Amino acid sequence: MKLNKYPLLFALLTLNLFLSTASTADELQLPDMGDSTGTLISPAQEKILGESFFRNIRSQLDISLDPDVQHYIQTLGQTLVSNSDNPTQEFYFFVVLSDDINAFAGPGGYIGVNSGLILNSDSESELASVMAHEIAHVTQRHIYRSYEASSRMSLPAAAAMIAAIVVATQAPEVGIGALSAIQAGSIQMQIDFTRDNEQEADRIGIKTLERSGFDPRSMPAFFEKLQYASRYYGEGAPEFLRTHPITSSRISDTRGRAEKYPYRQTPDSQNYRLIKAKLRIDSENTNQDDLVRYFQSKLDQGTAEQRAAIQYGLGLTFIKKQRFAEAEAIFSSLNQRYPKQREYLTALAQVAVNQQDFESAKKRYLQLQQQYPDNAEYQFEYISILLRSRQPKLALQHLRLIDYRYQNYPNYYLLLARAYGDLGENVNLHRYMAEYLYAIGQTDAAIMQIKLAQKDKGLNFYLSSILEDRLSFFTAQILALKQLQE
């Protein structure tokens, strides 16, 4: 599902938690925004807005949950952040499974990158150049700085304007209407300002690229390639071109700045090659037989690492085609040759899961957990296998060991709901299903689950109090949304 199909709903949903942070929100006044050093919202409020933004992104976009894809984009993003002009700021990077060429920055340091953009990059430096650009939008607080012309603004109005600007970066024709509906004024001034932001993000992004060891020339090269390709798109131009307008002067400016740095040849990482192969298979417009022919035609080309990435892609295609023995042979060979490359062991685990060989799958995911203890998704995969092999009590034991940092992940709540459901504990089944649905932006459905839990005859006082508290909280979110729409 594409974000720009439901832009106004997205704008409104983004606010629901933010608006509920203060019962007297209308009375809260922002500091004088005439000074560029002024802060529109506090760090705590920005964090809440960012979490709300991402929760509702989950409800409307297809976010990759693949542990290897998530690890790669987060690692690449954090490498760039550590060399940015604000290396201590928190960021969260994620991949949107969409063939559209796009990337976007939201409040709270949430940055989305479409799989289509990754697949259309010809080098890791090109991908990094777009991410560095989006990081600069966040570190320079471009969303918030757009309102320096306003002296004072209530928090709900500020939140509404921020959400509308976020929508405008994804669907300008509707975003402008959302801005007009929320606050009268010069919309053209806001849009002109964001164009200035684009140039600033380019300049700062190039510095971040160079400091991170990537080729600064990749930014103008990628822009030029997109501009050239746009001639053949017509009205169907890539979303990135519509939300980040690329002109000849902008390309010239970035090239001039990039050429001030010494030339460096930056090789692609093997992780970049493997993730591209995986995302190619998940692309909306790929045919499995065509993929087999594509990968087989390239098996003898390139370096040993490039050939390994092609073999990896072929093996993943064989999983899709249920040719498990051939996939197992490919990944076993790759894992033996490159034991430190996590993607090959992950693929072996996936083969075992697809064959319902749960014992082999558990052993492989346990090995991944031991090698990469900070990757919660491997723990979730292992627990999921425990549930599929009818071991709900053991699954609950492992869920209790999950680090608190990952206990607000949607998968954590979903696995809890499944485990309690398998044990016949319906109150906790509905309770944690409600938390899962809320975490992915489905607040109405979460309320329904709470009400189902409240009807259970075995409900005790402790659980009854928890359910009542969560029902009040969820209801407040819906009320805030309705008040905004009025």
CSV table of C-alpha atoms in Angstrom, one decimal:
chain,number,residue,atom,x,y,z
A,1,MET,CA,0.0,0.0,0.0
A,2,LYS,CA,1.4,3.4,-1.0
A,3,LEU,CA,1.5,6.3,1.4
A,4,ASN,CA,0.3,8.9,-1.0
A,5,LYS,CA,-3.0,7.0,-1.5
A,6,TYR,CA,-4.1,8.0,2.0
A,7,PRO,CA,-2.2,11.2,2.7
A,8,LEU,CA,-4.8,13.1,4.8
A,9,LEU,CA,-5.5,10.0,6.9
A,10,PHE,CA,-1.7,9.7,7.4
A,11,ALA,CA,-1.4,13.3,8.4
A,12,LEU,CA,-4.1,12.9,11.0
A,13,LEU,CA,-3.0,9.6,12.3
A,14,THR,CA,0.5,10.9,12.8
A,15,LEU,CA,-0.8,13.2,15.5
A,16,ASN,CA,-2.9,10.8,17.6
A,17,LEU,CA,-0.3,10.1,20.3
A,18,PHE,CA,1.3,13.5,20.1
A,19,LEU,CA,-1.9,15.3,20.8
A,20,SER,CA,-2.6,13.1,23.8
A,21,THR,CA,0.6,14.1,25.6
A,22,ALA,CA,-1.0,17.1,27.3
A,23,SER,CA,-4.6,17.5,28.4
A,24,THR,CA,-4.3,21.2,28.2
A,25,ALA,CA,-2.5,21.2,24.9
A,26,ASP,CA,-4.4,24.3,23.6
A,27,GLU,CA,-2.9,26.3,26.5
A,28,LEU,CA,0.7,25.3,25.8
A,29,GLN,CA,2.6,28.0,23.9
A,30,LEU,CA,5.8,27.5,21.9
A,31,PRO,CA,8.9,29.7,22.4
A,32,ASP,CA,9.4,32.6,20.1
A,33,MET,CA,10.4,31.1,16.8
A,34,GLY,CA,11.9,34.3,15.4
A,35,ASP,CA,15.3,33.1,16.7
A,36,SER,CA,16.8,30.2,14.7
A,37,THR,CA,18.1,28.7,17.9
A,38,GLY,CA,14.6,28.3,19.3
A,39,THR,CA,13.1,24.9,19.7
A,40,LEU,CA,9.7,24.1,18.3
A,41,ILE,CA,9.2,21.0,20.5
A,42,SER,CA,11.1,19.4,23.3
A,43,PRO,CA,13.3,16.3,22.6
A,44,ALA,CA,10.7,14.2,24.6
A,45,GLN,CA,7.8,15.5,22.4
A,46,GLU,CA,9.8,15.0,19.3
A,47,LYS,CA,10.4,11.4,20.3
A,48,ILE,CA,6.7,10.8,20.9
A,49,LEU,CA,5.9,12.4,17.5
A,50,GLY,CA,8.5,10.2,15.8
A,51,GLU,CA,7.2,7.0,17.3
A,52,SER,CA,3.6,8.0,16.3
A,53,PHE,CA,4.8,8.7,12.8
A,54,PHE,CA,6.5,5.3,12.5
A,55,ARG,CA,3.6,3.5,14.1
A,56,ASN,CA,1.2,4.9,11.4
A,57,ILE,CA,3.8,4.3,8.7
A,58,ARG,CA,3.6,0.7,9.6
A,59,SER,CA,-0.2,0.7,9.1
A,60,GLN,CA,0.0,2.1,5.5
A,61,LEU,CA,3.3,0.9,4.0
A,62,ASP,CA,4.9,-2.6,3.6
A,63,ILE,CA,7.9,-2.4,5.9
A,64,SER,CA,10.6,-5.1,5.5
A,65,LEU,CA,10.9,-7.2,8.6
A,66,ASP,CA,13.7,-9.3,7.1
A,67,PRO,CA,16.5,-9.3,9.8
A,68,ASP,CA,19.3,-9.1,7.2
A,69,VAL,CA,17.7,-6.2,5.3
A,70,GLN,CA,17.0,-4.3,8.5
A,71,HIS,CA,20.5,-4.9,9.8
A,72,TYR,CA,22.1,-3.7,6.6
A,73,ILE,CA,20.1,-0.4,6.3
A,74,GLN,CA,20.5,0.4,10.0
A,75,THR,CA,24.2,-0.3,9.9
A,76,LEU,CA,24.7,1.8,6.8
A,77,GLY,CA,22.6,4.6,8.3
A,78,GLN,CA,24.4,4.7,11.6
A,79,THR,CA,27.8,4.8,9.8
A,80,LEU,CA,26.6,7.9,8.0
A,81,VAL,CA,25.1,9.4,11.2
A,82,SER,CA,28.4,8.9,13.1
A,83,ASN,CA,30.1,11.1,10.5
A,84,SER,CA,27.3,13.7,10.3
A,85,ASP,CA,27.1,17.1,11.9
A,86,ASN,CA,25.1,15.7,14.8
A,87,PRO,CA,26.5,12.2,15.5
A,88,THR,CA,24.7,11.8,18.9
A,89,GLN,CA,21.2,12.2,17.5
A,90,GLU,CA,19.0,9.1,17.5
A,91,PHE,CA,18.0,7.7,14.1
A,92,TYR,CA,16.0,4.7,13.0
A,93,PHE,CA,16.3,3.5,9.4
A,94,PHE,CA,13.9,1.1,7.6
A,95,VAL,CA,13.2,-0.3,4.1
A,96,VAL,CA,9.8,0.1,2.4
A,97,LEU,CA,9.0,-2.7,0.0
A,98,SER,CA,8.0,-0.7,-3.0
A,99,ASP,CA,9.3,-0.4,-6.5
A,100,ASP,CA,8.9,3.4,-6.4
A,101,ILE,CA,12.2,5.2,-6.3
A,102,ASN,CA,11.9,7.2,-3.1
A,103,ALA,CA,13.3,8.0,0.3
A,104,PHE,CA,11.9,10.2,3.0
A,105,ALA,CA,12.7,11.6,6.5
A,106,GLY,CA,10.1,11.9,9.2
A,107,PRO,CA,10.2,13.4,12.7
A,108,GLY,CA,12.2,11.9,15.4
A,109,GLY,CA,15.0,10.6,13.1
A,110,TYR,CA,12.9,8.0,11.3
A,111,ILE,CA,14.2,7.6,7.7
A,112,GLY,CA,12.5,5.3,5.1
A,113,VAL,CA,14.3,4.0,2.0
A,114,ASN,CA,12.2,2.3,-0.7
A,115,SER,CA,13.5,-1.0,-2.1
A,116,GLY,CA,13.1,0.5,-5.5
A,117,LEU,CA,15.7,3.2,-4.8
A,118,ILE,CA,18.2,0.5,-3.5
A,119,LEU,CA,17.7,-1.6,-6.7
A,120,ASN,CA,18.1,1.4,-9.0
A,121,SER,CA,21.4,2.5,-7.3
A,122,ASP,CA,24.5,1.3,-9.2
A,123,SER,CA,26.8,1.5,-6.2
A,124,GLU,CA,26.6,1.6,-2.5
A,125,SER,CA,27.9,5.2,-2.6
A,126,GLU,CA,24.9,6.2,-4.6
A,127,LEU,CA,22.6,4.7,-2.0
A,128,ALA,CA,24.6,6.3,0.8
A,129,SER,CA,24.3,9.7,-1.0
A,130,VAL,CA,20.5,9.7,-0.8
A,131,MET,CA,20.6,8.5,2.9
A,132,ALA,CA,23.1,11.2,3.8
A,133,HIS,CA,20.8,13.8,2.2
A,134,GLU,CA,17.8,12.6,4.3
A,135,ILE,CA,20.0,12.5,7.4
A,136,ALA,CA,20.8,16.2,6.8
A,137,HIS,CA,17.1,17.0,6.6
A,138,VAL,CA,16.8,15.7,10.2
A,139,THR,CA,20.0,17.1,11.7
A,140,GLN,CA,19.1,20.5,10.3
A,141,ARG,CA,15.6,20.3,11.7
A,142,HIS,CA,14.1,21.3,8.3
A,143,ILE,CA,10.6,20.3,9.2
A,144,TYR,CA,10.6,22.4,12.4
A,145,ARG,CA,12.5,25.3,11.0
A,146,SER,CA,9.8,25.9,8.5
A,147,TYR,CA,7.8,27.6,11.2
A,148,GLU,CA,10.3,30.3,12.3
A,149,ALA,CA,8.1,32.9,10.7
A,150,SER,CA,5.4,32.1,13.3
A,151,SER,CA,6.0,33.8,16.7
A,152,ARG,CA,3.8,31.5,18.8
A,153,MET,CA,1.8,28.4,18.0
A,154,SER,CA,0.0,25.9,20.2
A,155,LEU,CA,1.3,22.3,20.2
A,156,PRO,CA,-1.7,20.8,18.4
A,157,ALA,CA,-1.3,23.4,15.6
A,158,ALA,CA,2.4,22.8,15.4
A,159,ALA,CA,1.9,19.1,15.3
A,160,ALA,CA,-0.7,19.4,12.5
A,161,MET,CA,1.6,21.6,10.5
A,162,ILE,CA,4.5,19.2,10.9
A,163,ALA,CA,2.4,16.2,9.9
A,164,ALA,CA,1.1,18.1,6.8
A,165,ILE,CA,4.6,19.0,5.7
A,166,VAL,CA,5.6,15.4,6.0
A,167,VAL,CA,2.6,14.5,3.8
A,168,ALA,CA,3.6,17.3,1.4
A,169,THR,CA,7.0,15.7,0.9
A,170,GLN,CA,5.3,12.5,-0.3
A,171,ALA,CA,2.3,13.9,-2.2
A,172,PRO,CA,2.7,17.6,-2.8
A,173,GLU,CA,-0.6,18.1,-4.5
A,174,VAL,CA,-2.5,16.9,-1.5
A,175,GLY,CA,0.0,18.1,1.1
A,176,ILE,CA,-0.6,21.7,0.1
A,177,GLY,CA,-4.3,21.2,0.6
A,178,ALA,CA,-3.7,19.8,4.1
A,179,LEU,CA,-1.5,22.8,5.0
A,180,SER,CA,-4.2,25.1,3.8
A,181,ALA,CA,-6.9,23.3,5.8
A,182,ILE,CA,-4.9,23.6,9.0
A,183,GLN,CA,-3.5,27.1,8.8
A,184,ALA,CA,-4.1,30.0,6.5
A,185,GLY,CA,-1.1,31.8,5.2
A,186,SER,CA,1.5,31.8,2.5
A,187,ILE,CA,1.9,28.2,1.4
A,188,GLN,CA,4.3,29.3,-1.3
A,189,MET,CA,6.7,30.6,1.3
A,190,GLN,CA,6.7,27.2,3.0
A,191,ILE,CA,7.4,25.4,-0.3
A,192,ASP,CA,10.1,27.8,-1.3
A,193,PHE,CA,11.7,27.2,2.0
A,194,THR,CA,11.7,23.5,1.6
A,195,ARG,CA,13.5,23.9,-1.7
A,196,ASP,CA,16.2,25.8,0.1
A,197,ASN,CA,16.3,22.9,2.5
A,198,GLU,CA,17.0,20.6,-0.4
A,199,GLN,CA,20.2,22.5,-1.3
A,200,GLU,CA,21.3,22.6,2.3
A,201,ALA,CA,20.8,18.9,2.6
A,202,ASP,CA,22.8,18.3,-0.5
A,203,ARG,CA,25.7,20.4,0.8
A,204,ILE,CA,25.8,18.8,4.2
A,205,GLY,CA,25.1,15.3,2.8
A,206,ILE,CA,28.2,15.5,0.6
A,207,LYS,CA,30.4,16.3,3.7
A,208,THR,CA,28.8,13.3,5.5
A,209,LEU,CA,29.5,11.0,2.5
A,210,GLU,CA,33.2,12.0,2.3
A,211,ARG,CA,33.7,11.6,6.1
A,212,SER,CA,32.1,8.1,5.9
A,213,GLY,CA,34.5,6.9,3.2
A,214,PHE,CA,32.0,7.0,0.3
A,215,ASP,CA,32.5,8.8,-3.0
A,216,PRO,CA,31.1,12.3,-2.8
A,217,ARG,CA,30.7,12.3,-6.6
A,218,SER,CA,28.1,9.6,-6.3
A,219,MET,CA,25.5,12.2,-5.3
A,220,PRO,CA,25.5,14.3,-8.5
A,221,ALA,CA,26.0,11.1,-10.6
A,222,PHE,CA,22.8,9.6,-9.1
A,223,PHE,CA,20.9,12.8,-9.5
A,224,GLU,CA,22.0,13.1,-13.1
A,225,LYS,CA,21.0,9.5,-13.8
A,226,LEU,CA,17.5,10.1,-12.3
A,227,GLN,CA,17.1,13.3,-14.2
A,228,TYR,CA,18.0,11.6,-17.5
A,229,ALA,CA,15.6,8.7,-16.8
A,230,SER,CA,12.8,11.1,-16.0
A,231,ARG,CA,12.5,12.0,-19.7
A,232,TYR,CA,10.9,8.6,-20.2
A,233,TYR,CA,8.5,8.7,-17.3
A,234,GLY,CA,6.3,11.6,-18.1
A,235,GLU,CA,3.6,12.0,-15.5
A,236,GLY,CA,4.8,8.7,-13.9
A,237,ALA,CA,8.1,10.2,-12.8
A,238,PRO,CA,9.7,8.5,-9.7
A,239,GLU,CA,8.4,9.8,-6.4
A,240,PHE,CA,11.9,10.9,-5.4
A,241,LEU,CA,12.0,13.4,-8.4
A,242,ARG,CA,8.6,14.8,-7.4
A,243,THR,CA,9.5,15.2,-3.7
A,244,HIS,CA,13.1,16.2,-4.3
A,245,PRO,CA,13.1,18.3,-7.5
A,246,ILE,CA,16.3,17.9,-9.4
A,247,THR,CA,17.4,20.7,-11.7
A,248,SER,CA,20.5,21.1,-13.8
A,249,SER,CA,21.7,23.9,-11.5
A,250,ARG,CA,21.3,21.6,-8.5
A,251,ILE,CA,23.4,18.8,-10.2
A,252,SER,CA,26.0,21.4,-11.1
A,253,ASP,CA,26.2,22.7,-7.6
A,254,THR,CA,26.6,19.2,-6.0
A,255,ARG,CA,29.2,18.3,-8.7
A,256,GLY,CA,31.2,21.4,-8.0
A,257,ARG,CA,31.2,20.7,-4.3
A,258,ALA,CA,32.0,17.0,-4.7
A,259,GLU,CA,35.0,17.7,-6.9
A,260,LYS,CA,36.6,19.7,-4.2
A,261,TYR,CA,37.4,16.4,-2.5
A,262,PRO,CA,40.2,14.1,-3.6
A,263,TYR,CA,39.0,11.3,-5.9
A,264,ARG,CA,38.5,7.9,-4.2
A,265,GLN,CA,37.4,4.6,-5.5
A,266,THR,CA,35.0,3.1,-3.0
A,267,PRO,CA,34.2,-0.6,-3.5
A,268,ASP,CA,30.7,-1.9,-2.7
A,269,SER,CA,30.4,-4.0,0.4
A,270,GLN,CA,29.3,-7.6,0.1
A,271,ASN,CA,26.3,-6.8,2.3
A,272,TYR,CA,25.1,-4.3,-0.3
A,273,ARG,CA,25.3,-6.8,-3.1
A,274,LEU,CA,23.4,-9.5,-1.1
A,275,ILE,CA,20.7,-7.1,0.0
A,276,LYS,CA,20.2,-6.0,-3.6
A,277,ALA,CA,19.9,-9.6,-4.6
A,278,LYS,CA,17.3,-10.3,-1.9
A,279,LEU,CA,15.2,-7.2,-2.7
A,280,ARG,CA,15.3,-8.0,-6.4
A,281,ILE,CA,13.5,-11.3,-5.6
A,282,ASP,CA,10.9,-9.5,-3.5
A,283,SER,CA,10.3,-6.8,-6.2
A,284,GLU,CA,6.7,-6.4,-7.4
A,285,ASN,CA,7.5,-6.8,-11.0
A,286,THR,CA,9.7,-9.9,-11.0
A,287,ASN,CA,8.9,-13.3,-12.5
A,288,GLN,CA,10.5,-16.3,-10.8
A,289,ASP,CA,11.6,-18.0,-14.0
A,290,ASP,CA,13.0,-14.7,-15.3
A,291,LEU,CA,15.0,-14.4,-12.0
A,292,VAL,CA,16.5,-17.9,-12.5
A,293,ARG,CA,17.6,-17.0,-16.0
A,294,TYR,CA,19.0,-13.6,-14.8
A,295,PHE,CA,21.1,-15.1,-12.0
A,296,GLN,CA,22.2,-18.1,-14.0
A,297,SER,CA,23.4,-15.8,-16.8
A,298,LYS,CA,25.7,-14.0,-14.4
A,299,LEU,CA,27.2,-16.9,-12.4
A,300,ASP,CA,30.6,-16.7,-14.2
A,301,GLN,CA,30.9,-12.9,-14.2
A,302,GLY,CA,32.8,-10.6,-11.8
A,303,THR,CA,34.9,-11.2,-8.7
A,304,ALA,CA,34.5,-14.1,-6.3
A,305,GLU,CA,32.4,-12.0,-4.0
A,306,GLN,CA,30.2,-10.8,-6.9
A,307,ARG,CA,29.7,-14.4,-8.1
A,308,ALA,CA,28.8,-15.4,-4.5
A,309,ALA,CA,26.1,-12.7,-4.4
A,310,ILE,CA,24.7,-14.0,-7.7
A,311,GLN,CA,24.7,-17.6,-6.3
A,312,TYR,CA,22.9,-16.2,-3.2
A,313,GLY,CA,20.2,-14.6,-5.3
A,314,LEU,CA,19.8,-17.9,-7.3
A,315,GLY,CA,19.4,-19.8,-4.0
A,316,LEU,CA,16.8,-17.5,-2.7
A,317,THR,CA,14.9,-17.8,-6.0
A,318,PHE,CA,15.0,-21.6,-5.6
A,319,ILE,CA,13.4,-21.2,-2.2
A,320,LYS,CA,10.5,-19.3,-3.8
A,321,LYS,CA,10.2,-22.1,-6.4
A,322,GLN,CA,10.3,-24.7,-3.6
A,323,ARG,CA,13.5,-26.2,-5.1
A,324,PHE,CA,14.8,-26.7,-1.6
A,325,ALA,CA,17.6,-29.3,-2.2
A,326,GLU,CA,19.2,-27.0,-4.8
A,327,ALA,CA,18.9,-24.0,-2.4
A,328,GLU,CA,20.4,-25.9,0.5
A,329,ALA,CA,23.4,-27.0,-1.6
A,330,ILE,CA,24.1,-23.4,-2.7
A,331,PHE,CA,23.8,-21.9,0.8
A,332,SER,CA,25.8,-24.7,2.5
A,333,SER,CA,28.7,-24.1,0.0
A,334,LEU,CA,28.5,-20.3,0.6
A,335,ASN,CA,28.4,-20.7,4.4
A,336,GLN,CA,31.4,-22.9,4.3
A,337,ARG,CA,33.4,-20.5,2.2
A,338,TYR,CA,32.3,-17.3,4.0
A,339,PRO,CA,31.3,-18.3,7.6
A,340,LYS,CA,31.3,-14.7,8.8
A,341,GLN,CA,28.7,-13.6,6.2
A,342,ARG,CA,25.4,-13.8,8.2
A,343,GLU,CA,23.1,-13.9,5.2
A,344,TYR,CA,24.2,-17.4,4.1
A,345,LEU,CA,23.4,-18.9,7.5
A,346,THR,CA,20.1,-17.0,7.6
A,347,ALA,CA,19.2,-18.5,4.2
A,348,LEU,CA,20.0,-22.0,5.4
A,349,ALA,CA,17.6,-21.4,8.3
A,350,GLN,CA,15.0,-20.2,5.9
A,351,VAL,CA,15.4,-23.4,3.8
A,352,ALA,CA,14.8,-25.5,6.9
A,353,VAL,CA,11.7,-23.5,7.9
A,354,ASN,CA,10.2,-23.9,4.5
A,355,GLN,CA,10.8,-27.6,4.6
A,356,GLN,CA,9.3,-27.7,8.1
A,357,ASP,CA,12.5,-29.1,9.4
A,358,PHE,CA,12.1,-27.2,12.7
A,359,GLU,CA,15.0,-28.8,14.5
A,360,SER,CA,17.5,-27.7,11.9
A,361,ALA,CA,15.9,-24.3,11.8
A,362,LYS,CA,16.1,-23.9,15.6
A,363,LYS,CA,19.8,-24.9,15.6
A,364,ARG,CA,20.6,-22.4,12.8
A,365,TYR,CA,18.7,-19.5,14.5
A,366,LEU,CA,20.4,-20.3,17.8
A,367,GLN,CA,23.7,-20.0,16.1
A,368,LEU,CA,22.7,-16.7,14.6
A,369,GLN,CA,21.6,-15.5,18.1
A,370,GLN,CA,24.9,-16.4,19.6
A,371,GLN,CA,26.9,-14.7,16.8
A,372,TYR,CA,24.6,-11.6,16.7
A,373,PRO,CA,23.0,-11.2,20.1
A,374,ASP,CA,21.9,-7.6,19.4
A,375,ASN,CA,19.6,-8.6,16.5
A,376,ALA,CA,16.2,-9.1,18.1
A,377,GLU,CA,14.7,-10.4,14.8
A,378,TYR,CA,16.8,-13.6,15.0
A,379,GLN,CA,15.3,-14.2,18.5
A,380,PHE,CA,11.8,-13.5,17.2
A,381,GLU,CA,12.4,-16.0,14.3
A,382,TYR,CA,13.5,-18.7,16.8
A,383,ILE,CA,10.5,-18.1,19.0
A,384,SER,CA,8.2,-18.3,16.0
A,385,ILE,CA,9.7,-21.7,15.2
A,386,LEU,CA,9.0,-22.8,18.7
A,387,LEU,CA,5.4,-21.9,18.3
A,388,ARG,CA,5.2,-23.6,14.9
A,389,SER,CA,6.6,-26.7,16.5
A,390,ARG,CA,3.9,-26.5,19.3
A,391,GLN,CA,6.2,-25.4,22.1
A,392,PRO,CA,4.3,-22.4,23.5
A,393,LYS,CA,5.6,-22.7,27.1
A,394,LEU,CA,9.2,-22.7,25.9
A,395,ALA,CA,8.3,-19.8,23.6
A,396,LEU,CA,7.0,-17.7,26.5
A,397,GLN,CA,10.2,-18.5,28.5
A,398,HIS,CA,12.3,-17.1,25.6
A,399,LEU,CA,10.0,-14.0,25.2
A,400,ARG,CA,10.6,-13.2,28.9
A,401,LEU,CA,14.4,-13.0,28.1
A,402,ILE,CA,14.0,-10.5,25.3
A,403,ASP,CA,15.9,-7.3,26.1
A,404,TYR,CA,13.6,-4.5,27.2
A,405,ARG,CA,14.8,-2.4,24.2
A,406,TYR,CA,12.9,-4.7,21.9
A,407,GLN,CA,9.7,-5.2,24.0
A,408,ASN,CA,7.8,-2.5,22.1
A,409,TYR,CA,8.4,-4.1,18.7
A,410,PRO,CA,5.2,-5.3,17.1
A,411,ASN,CA,6.6,-8.8,16.6
A,412,TYR,CA,7.1,-9.1,20.4
A,413,TYR,CA,3.4,-8.5,21.1
A,414,LEU,CA,2.3,-10.7,18.2
A,415,LEU,CA,4.4,-13.6,19.5
A,416,LEU,CA,3.1,-13.1,23.0
A,417,ALA,CA,-0.5,-13.2,21.7
A,418,ARG,CA,0.2,-16.4,19.7
A,419,ALA,CA,1.9,-18.1,22.7
A,420,TYR,CA,-1.0,-17.3,25.1
A,421,GLY,CA,-3.5,-18.3,22.4
A,422,ASP,CA,-1.9,-21.7,22.0
A,423,LEU,CA,-2.0,-22.1,25.8
A,424,GLY,CA,-5.7,-21.3,25.8
A,425,GLU,CA,-5.3,-18.1,27.9
A,426,ASN,CA,-7.7,-15.9,25.9
A,427,VAL,CA,-7.4,-12.8,28.1
A,428,ASN,CA,-3.7,-12.4,27.4
A,429,LEU,CA,-4.3,-13.4,23.8
A,430,HIS,CA,-6.6,-10.4,23.3
A,431,ARG,CA,-4.5,-8.2,25.5
A,432,TYR,CA,-1.3,-8.6,23.6
A,433,MET,CA,-3.1,-8.7,20.2
A,434,ALA,CA,-4.4,-5.2,21.1
A,435,GLU,CA,-0.9,-4.0,21.8
A,436,TYR,CA,0.3,-5.5,18.5
A,437,LEU,CA,-2.5,-3.8,16.6
A,438,TYR,CA,-1.9,-0.4,18.3
A,439,ALA,CA,1.8,-0.7,17.5
A,440,ILE,CA,1.0,-1.0,13.8
A,441,GLY,CA,-1.4,1.9,13.8
A,442,GLN,CA,-4.7,-0.1,14.0
A,443,THR,CA,-6.2,1.6,17.1
A,444,ASP,CA,-9.8,0.8,16.4
A,445,ALA,CA,-9.0,-2.9,16.1
A,446,ALA,CA,-7.0,-2.7,19.3
A,447,ILE,CA,-10.0,-1.4,21.2
A,448,MET,CA,-12.0,-4.3,19.9
A,449,GLN,CA,-9.4,-6.8,21.3
A,450,ILE,CA,-9.5,-5.1,24.7
A,451,LYS,CA,-13.3,-5.4,24.8
A,452,LEU,CA,-13.1,-9.1,23.9
A,453,ALA,CA,-10.6,-9.6,26.7
A,454,GLN,CA,-12.9,-7.8,29.2
A,455,LYS,CA,-15.7,-10.3,28.4
A,456,ASP,CA,-13.7,-13.3,29.5
A,457,LYS,CA,-15.2,-15.0,32.6
A,458,GLY,CA,-11.8,-15.8,34.1
A,459,LEU,CA,-10.8,-12.1,34.3
A,460,ASN,CA,-9.1,-11.1,37.6
A,461,PHE,CA,-8.9,-7.7,39.3
A,462,TYR,CA,-5.2,-7.2,38.2
A,463,LEU,CA,-5.9,-7.9,34.5
A,464,SER,CA,-9.2,-6.0,34.6
A,465,SER,CA,-7.4,-2.8,35.8
A,466,ILE,CA,-4.7,-3.2,33.1
A,467,LEU,CA,-7.4,-3.6,30.4
A,468,GLU,CA,-9.4,-0.6,31.6
A,469,ASP,CA,-6.3,1.6,31.6
A,470,ARG,CA,-5.4,0.5,28.0
A,471,LEU,CA,-8.9,1.0,26.8
A,472,SER,CA,-8.9,4.5,28.2
A,473,PHE,CA,-5.6,5.2,26.5
A,474,PHE,CA,-6.7,3.9,23.1
A,475,THR,CA,-10.0,5.7,23.3
A,476,ALA,CA,-8.2,8.9,24.0
A,477,GLN,CA,-6.2,8.4,20.8
A,478,ILE,CA,-9.4,8.0,18.7
A,479,LEU,CA,-10.9,11.1,20.4
A,480,ALA,CA,-7.9,13.2,19.6
A,481,LEU,CA,-8.1,12.1,15.9
A,482,LYS,CA,-11.9,13.0,15.7
A,483,GLN,CA,-11.3,16.4,17.3
A,484,LEU,CA,-8.6,17.2,14.7
A,485,GLN,CA,-11.0,16.2,11.9
A,486,GLU,CA,-13.8,18.5,13.2
